[in-house]
mmCIF file of C-alpha atoms in Angstrom:
data_model
loop_
_atom_site.group_PDB
_atom_site.id
_atom_site.type_symbol
_atom_site.label_atom_id
_atom_site.label_comp_id
_atom_site.label_asym_id
_atom_site.label_seq_id
_atom_site.Cartn_x
_atom_site.Cartn_y
_atom_site.Cartn_z
ATOM 1 C CA ASN A 1 -21.511 -1.550 -1.350
ATOM 2 C CA ALA A 2 -22.273 -5.304 -2.548
ATOM 3 C CA PRO A 3 -25.503 -5.557 -3.645
ATOM 4 C CA VAL A 4 -25.681 -2.547 -5.711
ATOM 5 C CA ALA A 5 -23.852 -4.567 -8.594
ATOM 6 C CA ASP A 6 -26.272 -7.555 -8.709
ATOM 7 C CA ALA A 7 -29.310 -4.875 -8.456
ATOM 8 C CA MET A 8 -27.723 -2.693 -11.467
ATOM 9 C CA GLN A 9 -27.208 -5.809 -13.406
ATOM 10 C CA GLU A 10 -30.799 -6.531 -13.024
ATOM 11 C CA TYR A 11 -32.303 -3.227 -13.416
ATOM 12 C CA TYR A 12 -30.328 -1.697 -16.215
ATOM 13 C CA PRO A 13 -30.479 -3.709 -19.706
ATOM 14 C CA GLN A 14 -27.778 -1.500 -20.948
ATOM 15 C CA ILE A 15 -25.360 -3.190 -18.885
ATOM 16 C CA GLU A 16 -23.412 -6.229 -20.448
ATOM 17 C CA THR A 17 -20.939 -7.185 -17.338
ATOM 18 C CA ILE A 18 -20.497 -5.686 -14.037
ATOM 19 C CA CYS A 19 -17.907 -6.659 -11.555
ATOM 20 C CA ARG A 20 -17.171 -5.727 -8.035
ATOM 21 C CA PHE A 21 -13.818 -5.647 -5.843
ATOM 22 C CA THR A 22 -13.274 -4.898 -2.233
ATOM 23 C CA SER A 23 -10.873 -2.365 -0.205
ATOM 24 C CA GLN A 24 -7.173 -4.027 -0.168
ATOM 25 C CA PHE A 25 -6.580 -6.703 2.275
ATOM 26 C CA ASN A 26 -3.110 -7.599 4.143
ATOM 27 C CA TRP A 27 -2.205 -11.288 3.765
ATOM 28 C CA LEU A 28 0.881 -13.092 5.005
ATOM 29 C CA ILE A 29 1.747 -15.400 1.905
ATOM 30 C CA ASP A 30 4.055 -18.713 2.341
ATOM 31 C CA TYR A 31 4.984 -21.085 -0.607
ATOM 32 C CA ASN A 32 7.615 -23.429 0.450
ATOM 33 C CA GLY A 33 8.755 -21.111 3.013
ATOM 34 C CA LYS A 34 8.821 -17.963 1.067
ATOM 35 C CA LYS A 35 6.748 -15.559 3.252
ATOM 36 C CA PHE A 36 6.143 -12.138 2.433
ATOM 37 C CA GLN A 37 3.569 -9.858 3.742
ATOM 38 C CA GLU A 38 1.529 -8.331 0.908
ATOM 39 C CA LYS A 39 -0.798 -5.437 1.123
ATOM 40 C CA ASN A 40 -2.264 -4.949 -2.224
ATOM 41 C CA ILE A 41 -4.759 -8.172 -2.608
ATOM 42 C CA VAL A 42 -8.412 -7.711 -3.003
ATOM 43 C CA PHE A 43 -11.514 -9.939 -3.431
ATOM 44 C CA ALA A 44 -12.905 -9.801 -6.904
ATOM 45 C CA ASP A 45 -15.869 -11.092 -9.144
ATOM 46 C CA SER A 46 -15.036 -13.318 -11.745
ATOM 47 C CA THR A 47 -16.332 -11.079 -14.452
ATOM 48 C CA ILE A 48 -13.365 -8.468 -13.557
ATOM 49 C CA THR A 49 -11.258 -10.219 -16.347
ATOM 50 C CA GLN A 50 -14.435 -9.370 -18.686
ATOM 51 C CA VAL A 51 -14.564 -5.926 -17.674
ATOM 52 C CA PHE A 52 -11.029 -5.187 -17.952
ATOM 53 C CA SER A 53 -8.654 -5.899 -20.729
ATOM 54 C CA TRP A 54 -5.635 -6.940 -19.083
ATOM 55 C CA THR A 55 -2.782 -8.864 -20.577
ATOM 56 C CA TRP A 56 -3.401 -12.577 -19.579
ATOM 57 C CA HIS A 57 -0.294 -14.841 -19.173
ATOM 58 C CA GLU A 58 -1.495 -18.058 -17.696
ATOM 59 C CA GLY A 59 -4.934 -19.807 -16.876
ATOM 60 C CA ASN A 60 -8.504 -19.230 -18.325
ATOM 61 C CA PRO A 61 -9.546 -15.854 -17.618
ATOM 62 C CA GLN A 62 -13.073 -16.943 -17.940
ATOM 63 C CA SER A 63 -13.159 -19.221 -14.892
ATOM 64 C CA ALA A 64 -10.138 -18.268 -12.955
ATOM 65 C CA LEU A 65 -12.210 -16.756 -10.057
ATOM 66 C CA THR A 66 -15.396 -18.970 -10.434
ATOM 67 C CA ARG A 67 -14.608 -21.093 -7.515
ATOM 68 C CA PRO A 68 -13.833 -20.262 -3.790
ATOM 69 C CA GLU A 69 -10.105 -20.216 -2.440
ATOM 70 C CA THR A 70 -8.655 -19.314 -5.634
ATOM 71 C CA ILE A 71 -6.447 -16.614 -6.608
ATOM 72 C CA ILE A 72 -4.752 -14.906 -9.532
ATOM 73 C CA LEU A 73 -1.689 -13.120 -9.198
ATOM 74 C CA SER A 74 0.138 -10.510 -11.172
ATOM 75 C CA LYS A 75 3.104 -11.440 -13.374
ATOM 76 C CA LYS A 76 5.293 -9.344 -10.790
ATOM 77 C CA LEU A 77 3.838 -11.349 -7.870
ATOM 78 C CA ALA A 78 3.744 -14.802 -9.496
ATOM 79 C CA GLU A 79 7.824 -14.100 -10.236
ATOM 80 C CA LYS A 80 8.338 -13.338 -7.011
ATOM 81 C CA TYR A 81 6.915 -16.243 -5.572
ATOM 82 C CA PHE A 82 7.443 -19.174 -8.426
ATOM 83 C CA GLY A 83 10.423 -17.566 -10.385
ATOM 84 C CA ASP A 84 9.894 -19.240 -13.762
ATOM 85 C CA GLU A 85 8.002 -21.900 -12.713
ATOM 86 C CA SER A 86 4.238 -21.828 -13.658
ATOM 87 C CA PRO A 87 2.034 -21.204 -10.598
ATOM 88 C CA ILE A 88 -0.998 -22.446 -12.262
ATOM 89 C CA GLY A 89 -2.617 -25.586 -9.738
ATOM 90 C CA LYS A 90 0.018 -24.534 -7.114
ATOM 91 C CA VAL A 91 -1.320 -23.603 -3.274
ATOM 92 C CA LEU A 92 -0.467 -20.593 -1.360
ATOM 93 C CA LEU A 93 -0.823 -20.720 1.910
ATOM 94 C CA MET A 94 -2.204 -17.497 3.148
ATOM 95 C CA ASP A 95 -2.191 -16.044 6.993
ATOM 96 C CA ASP A 96 -0.916 -19.743 8.138
ATOM 97 C CA GLU A 97 -4.014 -21.209 7.893
ATOM 98 C CA GLU A 98 -6.076 -20.385 4.432
ATOM 99 C CA ARG A 99 -4.957 -22.196 1.378
ATOM 100 C CA PHE A 100 -5.878 -20.695 -2.253
ATOM 101 C CA GLU A 101 -5.232 -22.347 -5.584
ATOM 102 C CA VAL A 102 -3.303 -20.123 -8.148
ATOM 103 C CA THR A 103 -5.519 -20.121 -11.423
ATOM 104 C CA GLY A 104 -4.196 -17.210 -13.123
ATOM 105 C CA VAL A 105 -1.446 -14.682 -13.962
ATOM 106 C CA TYR A 106 -2.364 -11.135 -15.490
ATOM 107 C CA GLU A 107 -0.511 -8.070 -16.087
ATOM 108 C CA ILE A 108 -1.985 -4.941 -15.706
ATOM 109 C CA PRO A 109 -0.431 -1.638 -17.583
ATOM 110 C CA PRO A 110 1.621 0.565 -15.351
ATOM 111 C CA ASN A 111 -0.775 3.702 -16.285
ATOM 112 C CA SER A 112 -4.094 1.938 -15.288
ATOM 113 C CA HIS A 113 -6.518 3.658 -12.703
ATOM 114 C CA PHE A 114 -5.414 1.113 -10.407
ATOM 115 C CA ALA A 115 -3.244 -2.256 -10.062
ATOM 116 C CA HIS A 116 -3.353 -4.757 -7.319
ATOM 117 C CA ASP A 117 -0.941 -7.541 -6.968
ATOM 118 C CA ALA A 118 -3.813 -10.362 -6.384
ATOM 119 C CA TYR A 119 -7.282 -10.998 -6.732
ATOM 120 C CA ILE A 120 -9.052 -13.705 -4.752
ATOM 121 C CA SER A 121 -12.497 -15.146 -5.807
ATOM 122 C CA MET A 122 -15.548 -13.016 -4.361
ATOM 123 C CA ALA A 123 -17.158 -16.539 -3.660
ATOM 124 C CA THR A 124 -14.583 -16.986 -1.110
ATOM 125 C CA PHE A 125 -15.519 -13.570 0.558
ATOM 126 C CA LYS A 126 -19.165 -14.559 0.342
ATOM 127 C CA GLY A 127 -18.295 -17.514 2.478
ATOM 128 C CA TYR A 128 -16.815 -15.516 5.070
ATOM 129 C CA ARG A 129 -19.745 -12.701 5.412
ATOM 130 C CA PRO A 130 -22.664 -13.806 3.239
ATOM 131 C CA GLN A 131 -24.701 -11.154 5.244
ATOM 132 C CA ILE A 132 -22.645 -8.138 3.598
ATOM 133 C CA PHE A 133 -24.062 -9.027 0.022
ATOM 134 C CA GLU A 134 -27.262 -8.150 1.311
ATOM 135 C CA SER A 135 -26.532 -4.884 2.916
ATOM 136 C CA TRP A 136 -26.601 -1.522 1.377
ATOM 137 C CA GLY A 137 -24.944 0.017 4.438
ATOM 138 C CA TYR A 138 -21.784 -1.649 4.123
ATOM 139 C CA VAL A 139 -19.778 0.642 1.688
ATOM 140 C CA ASP A 140 -16.301 -1.230 1.098
ATOM 141 C CA PHE A 141 -16.869 -2.085 -2.549
ATOM 142 C CA TYR A 142 -16.236 -0.887 -6.004
ATOM 143 C CA SER A 143 -18.408 -1.490 -8.799
ATOM 144 C CA TYR A 144 -17.602 -1.267 -12.742
ATOM 145 C CA PHE A 145 -19.517 -2.075 -15.602
ATOM 146 C CA VAL A 146 -19.382 -2.211 -19.462
ATOM 147 C CA VAL A 147 -22.367 -1.088 -21.284
ATOM 148 C CA ASN A 148 -23.835 -1.602 -24.597
ATOM 149 C CA PRO A 149 -22.818 0.692 -27.768
ATOM 150 C CA GLN A 150 -26.784 1.727 -27.718
ATOM 151 C CA ALA A 151 -26.332 2.697 -24.216
ATOM 152 C CA ASP A 152 -27.056 6.494 -23.011
ATOM 153 C CA ILE A 153 -25.523 7.120 -19.735
ATOM 154 C CA ALA A 154 -27.616 10.455 -19.166
ATOM 155 C CA THR A 155 -30.712 8.305 -19.510
ATOM 156 C CA MET A 156 -29.382 5.691 -16.998
ATOM 157 C CA GLU A 157 -28.640 8.492 -14.701
ATOM 158 C CA ALA A 158 -32.059 10.160 -15.196
ATOM 159 C CA ASP A 159 -33.414 6.573 -13.916
ATOM 160 C CA VAL A 160 -31.164 6.601 -10.807
ATOM 161 C CA PRO A 161 -34.180 7.599 -8.389
ATOM 162 C CA ALA A 162 -36.178 4.855 -9.699
ATOM 163 C CA PHE A 163 -33.758 2.150 -9.368
ATOM 164 C CA LEU A 164 -33.014 3.586 -5.795
ATOM 165 C CA GLU A 165 -36.709 3.490 -5.058
ATOM 166 C CA LYS A 166 -36.857 0.099 -5.971
ATOM 167 C CA HIS A 167 -33.859 -1.312 -4.597
ATOM 168 C CA TYR A 168 -32.883 0.846 -1.430
ATOM 169 C CA THR A 169 -35.181 0.865 1.365
ATOM 170 C CA SER A 170 -32.919 2.379 4.354
ATOM 171 C CA ASP A 171 -33.850 5.552 6.074
ATOM 172 C CA PHE A 172 -29.949 6.704 5.175
ATOM 173 C CA THR A 173 -29.216 8.756 2.364
ATOM 174 C CA TYR A 174 -27.940 7.065 -0.452
ATOM 175 C CA SER A 175 -26.603 8.560 -3.883
ATOM 176 C CA LEU A 176 -25.485 6.903 -6.958
ATOM 177 C CA ARG A 177 -23.365 8.405 -9.646
ATOM 178 C CA PHE A 178 -21.687 7.178 -12.812
ATOM 179 C CA GLU A 179 -18.180 8.014 -13.857
ATOM 180 C CA PRO A 180 -16.391 7.058 -17.143
ATOM 181 C CA LEU A 181 -13.272 5.149 -16.375
ATOM 182 C CA ALA A 182 -11.418 7.473 -18.617
ATOM 183 C CA ASP A 183 -12.138 10.379 -16.093
ATOM 184 C CA ALA A 184 -11.612 8.237 -13.040
ATOM 185 C CA TYR A 185 -7.887 8.807 -12.516
ATOM 186 C CA LEU A 186 -7.789 12.781 -12.955
ATOM 187 C CA ASN A 187 -11.190 14.133 -12.367
ATOM 188 C CA SER A 188 -13.173 11.746 -10.145
ATOM 189 C CA GLU A 189 -15.481 13.366 -7.811
ATOM 190 C CA ALA A 190 -15.621 10.097 -5.868
ATOM 191 C CA ASN A 191 -14.468 10.321 -2.054
ATOM 192 C CA ARG A 192 -12.853 7.230 -2.141
ATOM 193 C CA GLN A 193 -10.709 5.591 -4.961
ATOM 194 C CA PRO A 194 -9.215 2.063 -5.329
ATOM 195 C CA GLY A 195 -5.779 1.681 -4.574
#
């Protein structure tokens, strides 16, 4: 869910950086009459570029997703719409009504745990549905974090009941488990994995 990332960042001093992204959304993208239905686009926190070490081709990874109505494109998607032209600062019309400024171009290794075609700023999604960012019952987010070198995951996991007691107040059962990224692709116990 959305609020767990902020709560974890506040509760666990071992966490250096944390990011969230949503499940995939479908968008009709239009640039100068080139229209395609894209199915592999998600909303993401600006910190996603600090959590993952992707190859960065254009734009500033530190600020690319900080503003609403911004989008970063995979190298493949950027070439599809813009060819050899730089997409930075260009505007994509999405779903015939929303305009997103392209602020970055990245490349994810093909053997990655996931690889999305584009990321829209989470600030945009917050503008659509701010109530979700207070709701522990809406589970459509993925959270990834980096811990400091002194962190002990076993200690952090042992502290999960206290973390939940402080932050989670619903009658519904809620569980939280940490999983190393290296194990996520082949050995994950999570029910849902990002595409």
